[in-house]
PDB file of N, CA and C in Angstrom:
ATOM      1  N   MET X   1     116.913   2.689  27.502  1.00  0.00           N
ATOM      2  CA  MET X   1     117.972   3.202  28.379  1.00  0.00           C
ATOM      3  C   MET X   1     118.821   2.112  28.884  1.00  0.00           C
ATOM      4  N   TRP X   2     120.088   2.395  29.100  1.00  0.00           N
ATOM      5  CA  TRP X   2     121.121   1.462  29.684  1.00  0.00           C
ATOM      6  C   TRP X   2     121.741   2.010  30.880  1.00  0.00           C
ATOM      7  N   TRP X   3     122.008   1.113  31.792  1.00  0.00           N
ATOM      8  CA  TRP X   3     122.798   1.417  32.988  1.00  0.00           C
ATOM      9  C   TRP X   3     124.226   1.026  32.687  1.00  0.00           C
ATOM     10  N   VAL X   4     125.242   1.858  33.000  1.00  0.00           N
ATOM     11  CA  VAL X   4     126.600   1.569  32.726  1.00  0.00           C
ATOM     12  C   VAL X   4     127.340   1.896  33.990  1.00  0.00           C
ATOM     13  N   LYS X   5     128.312   1.053  34.400  1.00  0.00           N
ATOM     14  CA  LYS X   5     129.170   1.291  35.481  1.00  0.00           C
ATOM     15  C   LYS X   5     130.617   1.181  35.027  1.00  0.00           C
ATOM     16  N   LEU X   6     131.398   2.205  35.365  1.00  0.00           N
ATOM     17  CA  LEU X   6     132.810   2.209  34.954  1.00  0.00           C
ATOM     18  C   LEU X   6     133.623   2.382  36.305  1.00  0.00           C
ATOM     19  N   ARG X   7     134.799   1.696  36.335  1.00  0.00           N
ATOM     20  CA  ARG X   7     135.747   1.904  37.426  1.00  0.00           C
ATOM     21  C   ARG X   7     136.864   2.771  36.892  1.00  0.00           C
ATOM     22  N   VAL X   8     137.075   3.924  37.614  1.00  0.00           N
ATOM     23  CA  VAL X   8     138.069   4.878  37.227  1.00  0.00           C
ATOM     24  C   VAL X   8     138.907   5.349  38.336  1.00  0.00           C
ATOM     25  N   SER X   9     140.136   5.713  38.124  1.00  0.00           N
ATOM     26  CA  SER X   9     140.992   6.274  39.213  1.00  0.00           C
ATOM     27  C   SER X   9     140.598   7.687  39.531  1.00  0.00           C
ATOM     28  N   ARG X  10     141.050   8.191  40.595  1.00  0.00           N
ATOM     29  CA  ARG X  10     140.825   9.500  41.075  1.00  0.00           C
ATOM     30  C   ARG X  10     141.332  10.561  40.030  1.00  0.00           C
ATOM     31  N   ASP X  11     142.513  10.228  39.489  1.00  0.00           N
ATOM     32  CA  ASP X  11     143.150  11.092  38.505  1.00  0.00           C
ATOM     33  C   ASP X  11     142.350  11.173  37.188  1.00  0.00           C
ATOM     34  N   ASP X  12     141.643  10.142  36.852  1.00  0.00           N
ATOM     35  CA  ASP X  12     140.877  10.175  35.552  1.00  0.00           C
ATOM     36  C   ASP X  12     139.399  10.464  35.757  1.00  0.00           C
ATOM     37  N   LEU X  13     138.981  10.679  37.002  1.00  0.00           N
ATOM     38  CA  LEU X  13     137.526  10.797  37.302  1.00  0.00           C
ATOM     39  C   LEU X  13     136.881  12.037  36.565  1.00  0.00           C
ATOM     40  N   GLN X  14     137.454  13.187  36.598  1.00  0.00           N
ATOM     41  CA  GLN X  14     136.840  14.392  35.986  1.00  0.00           C
ATOM     42  C   GLN X  14     136.846  14.209  34.525  1.00  0.00           C
ATOM     43  N   GLY X  15     137.863  13.665  33.914  1.00  0.00           N
ATOM     44  CA  GLY X  15     137.843  13.465  32.416  1.00  0.00           C
ATOM     45  C   GLY X  15     136.827  12.476  32.017  1.00  0.00           C
ATOM     46  N   VAL X  16     136.572  11.365  32.765  1.00  0.00           N
ATOM     47  CA  VAL X  16     135.580  10.437  32.446  1.00  0.00           C
ATOM     48  C   VAL X  16     134.235  11.033  32.595  1.00  0.00           C
ATOM     49  N   VAL X  17     133.985  11.826  33.597  1.00  0.00           N
ATOM     50  CA  VAL X  17     132.649  12.500  33.781  1.00  0.00           C
ATOM     51  C   VAL X  17     132.443  13.437  32.546  1.00  0.00           C
ATOM     52  N   ASN X  18     133.415  14.164  32.161  1.00  0.00           N
ATOM     53  CA  ASN X  18     133.261  15.001  30.995  1.00  0.00           C
ATOM     54  C   ASN X  18     132.979  14.240  29.743  1.00  0.00           C
ATOM     55  N   THR X  19     133.584  13.124  29.582  1.00  0.00           N
ATOM     56  CA  THR X  19     133.389  12.234  28.433  1.00  0.00           C
ATOM     57  C   THR X  19     131.964  11.756  28.414  1.00  0.00           C
ATOM     58  N   ILE X  20     131.509  11.279  29.564  1.00  0.00           N
ATOM     59  CA  ILE X  20     130.094  10.789  29.631  1.00  0.00           C
ATOM     60  C   ILE X  20     129.113  11.899  29.256  1.00  0.00           C
ATOM     61  N   ARG X  21     129.296  13.093  29.750  1.00  0.00           N
ATOM     62  CA  ARG X  21     128.401  14.179  29.434  1.00  0.00           C
ATOM     63  C   ARG X  21     128.455  14.585  27.930  1.00  0.00           C
ATOM     64  N   LYS X  22     129.647  14.436  27.350  1.00  0.00           N
ATOM     65  CA  LYS X  22     129.767  14.947  25.864  1.00  0.00           C
ATOM     66  C   LYS X  22     129.408  13.858  24.869  1.00  0.00           C
ATOM     67  N   ARG X  23     129.756  12.589  25.162  1.00  0.00           N
ATOM     68  CA  ARG X  23     129.648  11.584  24.128  1.00  0.00           C
ATOM     69  C   ARG X  23     128.393  10.760  24.126  1.00  0.00           C
ATOM     70  N   PHE X  24     127.755  10.575  25.220  1.00  0.00           N
ATOM     71  CA  PHE X  24     126.575   9.704  25.362  1.00  0.00           C
ATOM     72  C   PHE X  24     125.287  10.501  25.196  1.00  0.00           C
ATOM     73  N   GLN X  25     124.277   9.800  24.661  1.00  0.00           N
ATOM     74  CA  GLN X  25     122.960  10.407  24.436  1.00  0.00           C
ATOM     75  C   GLN X  25     122.172  10.469  25.786  1.00  0.00           C
ATOM     76  N   LEU X  26     121.690  11.629  26.144  1.00  0.00           N
ATOM     77  CA  LEU X  26     120.885  11.798  27.373  1.00  0.00           C
ATOM     78  C   LEU X  26     121.498  11.162  28.556  1.00  0.00           C
ATOM     79  N   PRO X  27     122.753  11.499  28.892  1.00  0.00           N
ATOM     80  CA  PRO X  27     123.382  10.813  30.048  1.00  0.00           C
ATOM     81  C   PRO X  27     122.857  11.414  31.306  1.00  0.00           C
ATOM     82  N   SER X  28     122.754  10.546  32.328  1.00  0.00           N
ATOM     83  CA  SER X  28     122.417  10.916  33.705  1.00  0.00           C
ATOM     84  C   SER X  28     123.303  10.218  34.642  1.00  0.00           C
ATOM     85  N   ILE X  29     124.185  10.894  35.250  1.00  0.00           N
ATOM     86  CA  ILE X  29     125.112  10.336  36.192  1.00  0.00           C
ATOM     87  C   ILE X  29     124.366  10.033  37.488  1.00  0.00           C
ATOM     88  N   TYR X  30     124.198   8.865  37.845  1.00  0.00           N
ATOM     89  CA  TYR X  30     123.411   8.448  39.052  1.00  0.00           C
ATOM     90  C   TYR X  30     124.271   8.459  40.308  1.00  0.00           C
ATOM     91  N   LYS X  31     125.443   7.933  40.276  1.00  0.00           N
ATOM     92  CA  LYS X  31     126.231   7.880  41.493  1.00  0.00           C
ATOM     93  C   LYS X  31     127.729   7.723  41.165  1.00  0.00           C
ATOM     94  N   ILE X  32     128.529   8.361  42.005  1.00  0.00           N
ATOM     95  CA  ILE X  32     129.999   8.247  41.960  1.00  0.00           C
ATOM     96  C   ILE X  32     130.338   7.812  43.385  1.00  0.00           C
ATOM     97  N   GLU X  33     130.857   6.566  43.560  1.00  0.00           N
ATOM     98  CA  GLU X  33     131.207   6.095  44.802  1.00  0.00           C
ATOM     99  C   GLU X  33     132.654   5.546  44.897  1.00  0.00           C
ATOM    100  N   LYS X  34     133.197   5.688  46.094  1.00  0.00           N
ATOM    101  CA  LYS X  34     134.579   5.133  46.273  1.00  0.00           C
ATOM    102  C   LYS X  34     134.555   3.648  46.226  1.00  0.00           C
ATOM    103  N   TYR X  35     135.448   3.024  45.448  1.00  0.00           N
ATOM    104  CA  TYR X  35     135.522   1.584  45.332  1.00  0.00           C
ATOM    105  C   TYR X  35     136.579   1.005  46.188  1.00  0.00           C
ATOM    106  N   SER X  36     137.891   1.272  45.880  1.00  0.00           N
ATOM    107  CA  SER X  36     138.905   0.841  46.784  1.00  0.00           C
ATOM    108  C   SER X  36     140.190   1.613  46.395  1.00  0.00           C
ATOM    109  N   GLY X  37     141.025   1.901  47.353  1.00  0.00           N
ATOM    110  CA  GLY X  37     142.231   2.631  47.068  1.00  0.00           C
ATOM    111  C   GLY X  37     142.001   3.928  46.391  1.00  0.00           C
ATOM    112  N   ASN X  38     142.432   4.038  45.246  1.00  0.00           N
ATOM    113  CA  ASN X  38     142.356   5.331  44.419  1.00  0.00           C
ATOM    114  C   ASN X  38     141.156   5.203  43.377  1.00  0.00           C
ATOM    115  N   ASP X  39     140.425   4.154  43.412  1.00  0.00           N
ATOM    116  CA  ASP X  39     139.393   3.873  42.379  1.00  0.00           C
ATOM    117  C   ASP X  39     138.011   4.237  42.785  1.00  0.00           C
ATOM    118  N   PHE X  40     137.212   4.700  41.795  1.00  0.00           N
ATOM    119  CA  PHE X  40     135.865   5.008  42.022  1.00  0.00           C
ATOM    120  C   PHE X  40     135.011   4.334  41.029  1.00  0.00           C
ATOM    121  N   ILE X  41     133.668   4.085  41.376  1.00  0.00           N
ATOM    122  CA  ILE X  41     132.727   3.594  40.379  1.00  0.00           C
ATOM    123  C   ILE X  41     131.827   4.720  40.011  1.00  0.00           C
ATOM    124  N   VAL X  42     131.696   4.896  38.692  1.00  0.00           N
ATOM    125  CA  VAL X  42     130.739   5.900  38.067  1.00  0.00           C
ATOM    126  C   VAL X  42     129.604   5.154  37.511  1.00  0.00           C
ATOM    127  N   ALA X  43     128.379   5.357  38.015  1.00  0.00           N
ATOM    128  CA  ALA X  43     127.217   4.707  37.448  1.00  0.00           C
ATOM    129  C   ALA X  43     126.358   5.746  36.784  1.00  0.00           C
ATOM    130  N   PHE X  44     125.956   5.460  35.542  1.00  0.00           N
ATOM    131  CA  PHE X  44     125.148   6.366  34.797  1.00  0.00           C
ATOM    132  C   PHE X  44     124.172   5.589  33.891  1.00  0.00           C
ATOM    133  N   THR X  45     123.135   6.348  33.426  1.00  0.00           N
ATOM    134  CA  THR X  45     122.199   5.862  32.416  1.00  0.00           C
ATOM    135  C   THR X  45     122.401   6.644  31.156  1.00  0.00           C
ATOM    136  N   THR X  46     122.038   6.003  30.057  1.00  0.00           N
ATOM    137  CA  THR X  46     122.223   6.615  28.731  1.00  0.00           C
ATOM    138  C   THR X  46     121.126   6.103  27.802  1.00  0.00           C
ATOM    139  N   ALA X  47     120.715   6.950  26.785  1.00  0.00           N
ATOM    140  CA  ALA X  47     119.738   6.556  25.834  1.00  0.00           C
ATOM    141  C   ALA X  47     120.563   6.037  24.572  1.00  0.00           C
ATOM    142  N   SER X  48     121.870   6.028  24.599  1.00  0.00           N
ATOM    143  CA  SER X  48     122.724   5.461  23.530  1.00  0.00           C
ATOM    144  C   SER X  48     122.348   3.996  23.327  1.00  0.00           C
ATOM    145  N   THR X  49     122.534   3.468  22.110  1.00  0.00           N
ATOM    146  CA  THR X  49     122.336   2.031  21.828  1.00  0.00           C
ATOM    147  C   THR X  49     123.524   1.300  22.448  1.00  0.00           C
ATOM    148  N   LEU X  50     123.385  -0.018  22.588  1.00  0.00           N
ATOM    149  CA  LEU X  50     124.450  -0.846  23.088  1.00  0.00           C
ATOM    150  C   LEU X  50     125.667  -0.730  22.154  1.00  0.00           C
ATOM    151  N   ASP X  51     125.420  -0.754  20.883  1.00  0.00           N
ATOM    152  CA  ASP X  51     126.514  -0.649  19.963  1.00  0.00           C
ATOM    153  C   ASP X  51     127.270   0.727  20.092  1.00  0.00           C
ATOM    154  N   GLU X  52     126.451   1.751  20.278  1.00  0.00           N
ATOM    155  CA  GLU X  52     127.063   3.087  20.485  1.00  0.00           C
ATOM    156  C   GLU X  52     127.875   3.192  21.751  1.00  0.00           C
ATOM    157  N   ILE X  53     127.384   2.558  22.784  1.00  0.00           N
ATOM    158  CA  ILE X  53     128.159   2.587  24.116  1.00  0.00           C
ATOM    159  C   ILE X  53     129.417   1.830  23.923  1.00  0.00           C
ATOM    160  N   LEU X  54     129.407   0.687  23.307  1.00  0.00           N
ATOM    161  CA  LEU X  54     130.658  -0.049  23.164  1.00  0.00           C
ATOM    162  C   LEU X  54     131.630   0.637  22.299  1.00  0.00           C
ATOM    163  N   GLN X  55     131.113   1.262  21.227  1.00  0.00           N
ATOM    164  CA  GLN X  55     131.978   2.001  20.317  1.00  0.00           C
ATOM    165  C   GLN X  55     132.641   3.174  21.032  1.00  0.00           C
ATOM    166  N   ILE X  56     131.855   3.930  21.800  1.00  0.00           N
ATOM    167  CA  ILE X  56     132.390   5.113  22.543  1.00  0.00           C
ATOM    168  C   ILE X  56     133.455   4.703  23.581  1.00  0.00           C
ATOM    169  N   LEU X  57     133.085   3.645  24.328  1.00  0.00           N
ATOM    170  CA  LEU X  57     134.066   3.090  25.248  1.00  0.00           C
ATOM    171  C   LEU X  57     135.357   2.733  24.607  1.00  0.00           C
ATOM    172  N   GLY X  58     135.326   2.133  23.444  1.00  0.00           N
ATOM    173  CA  GLY X  58     136.527   1.729  22.693  1.00  0.00           C
ATOM    174  C   GLY X  58     137.278   3.010  22.227  1.00  0.00           C
ATOM    175  N   GLU X  59     136.596   3.888  21.684  1.00  0.00           N
ATOM    176  CA  GLU X  59     137.238   5.116  21.130  1.00  0.00           C
ATOM    177  C   GLU X  59     137.851   5.902  22.254  1.00  0.00           C
ATOM    178  N   GLU X  60     137.232   5.977  23.414  1.00  0.00           N
ATOM    179  CA  GLU X  60     137.782   6.797  24.505  1.00  0.00           C
ATOM    180  C   GLU X  60     138.724   5.967  25.413  1.00  0.00           C
ATOM    181  N   GLY X  61     139.014   4.739  25.061  1.00  0.00           N
ATOM    182  CA  GLY X  61     140.001   3.954  25.836  1.00  0.00           C
ATOM    183  C   GLY X  61     139.470   3.570  27.209  1.00  0.00           C
ATOM    184  N   LEU X  62     138.107   3.406  27.308  1.00  0.00           N
ATOM    185  CA  LEU X  62     137.456   3.091  28.571  1.00  0.00           C
ATOM    186  C   LEU X  62     136.830   1.719  28.668  1.00  0.00           C
ATOM    187  N   PHE X  63     137.082   0.957  27.579  1.00  0.00           N
ATOM    188  CA  PHE X  63     136.477  -0.401  27.544  1.00  0.00           C
ATOM    189  C   PHE X  63     136.969  -1.277  28.684  1.00  0.00           C
ATOM    190  N   ASN X  64     138.205  -1.170  29.083  1.00  0.00           N
ATOM    191  CA  ASN X  64     138.780  -2.005  30.195  1.00  0.00           C
ATOM    192  C   ASN X  64     138.243  -1.506  31.531  1.00  0.00           C
ATOM    193  N   ASN X  65     137.610  -0.314  31.540  1.00  0.00           N
ATOM    194  CA  ASN X  65     137.130   0.230  32.824  1.00  0.00           C
ATOM    195  C   ASN X  65     135.636  -0.205  33.043  1.00  0.00           C
ATOM    196  N   LEU X  66     135.110  -0.916  32.083  1.00  0.00           N
ATOM    197  CA  LEU X  66     133.693  -1.347  32.175  1.00  0.00           C
ATOM    198  C   LEU X  66     133.450  -2.336  33.269  1.00  0.00           C
ATOM    199  N   VAL X  67     132.616  -2.069  34.222  1.00  0.00           N
ATOM    200  CA  VAL X  67     132.317  -3.001  35.295  1.00  0.00           C
ATOM    201  C   VAL X  67     131.033  -3.780  34.960  1.00  0.00           C
ATOM    202  N   SER X  68     130.019  -3.067  34.443  1.00  0.00           N
ATOM    203  CA  SER X  68     128.775  -3.731  34.076  1.00  0.00           C
ATOM    204  C   SER X  68     128.006  -2.817  33.160  1.00  0.00           C
ATOM    205  N   ILE X  69     127.067  -3.503  32.426  1.00  0.00           N
ATOM    206  CA  ILE X  69     126.208  -2.742  31.531  1.00  0.00           C
ATOM    207  C   ILE X  69     124.938  -3.645  31.452  1.00  0.00           C
ATOM    208  N   GLY X  70     123.812  -2.945  31.498  1.00  0.00           N
ATOM    209  CA  GLY X  70     122.508  -3.674  31.379  1.00  0.00           C
ATOM    210  C   GLY X  70     121.392  -2.707  31.129  1.00  0.00           C
ATOM    211  N   PRO X  71     120.221  -3.314  30.715  1.00  0.00           N
ATOM    212  CA  PRO X  71     119.111  -2.476  30.486  1.00  0.00           C
ATOM    213  C   PRO X  71     118.594  -1.852  31.750  1.00  0.00           C
ATOM    214  N   GLU X  72     117.985  -0.648  31.621  1.00  0.00           N
ATOM    215  CA  GLU X  72     117.513   0.079  32.790  1.00  0.00           C
ATOM    216  C   GLU X  72     116.264  -0.715  33.351  1.00  0.00           C
ATOM    217  N   TRP X  73     116.125  -0.795  34.618  1.00  0.00           N
ATOM    218  CA  TRP X  73     115.092  -1.534  35.287  1.00  0.00           C
ATOM    219  C   TRP X  73     113.785  -0.822  35.261  1.00  0.00           C
TER     220      TRP X  73
END
């Protein structure tokens, strides 16, 4: 399992949540919190491999939104 955090704007929030649910293996959204201004941090876990995570982020145009990624504790 991997922890992933993405920074997204309010306008993109619903689309990103839908993408997480559809594209990642066994996703579990842990927290959505206000970051600053119009931005939010979406934290979730997934059973996808690191390569799959990076590939999906690239395909969905979310790679630049990546805040952190790491193994589940």
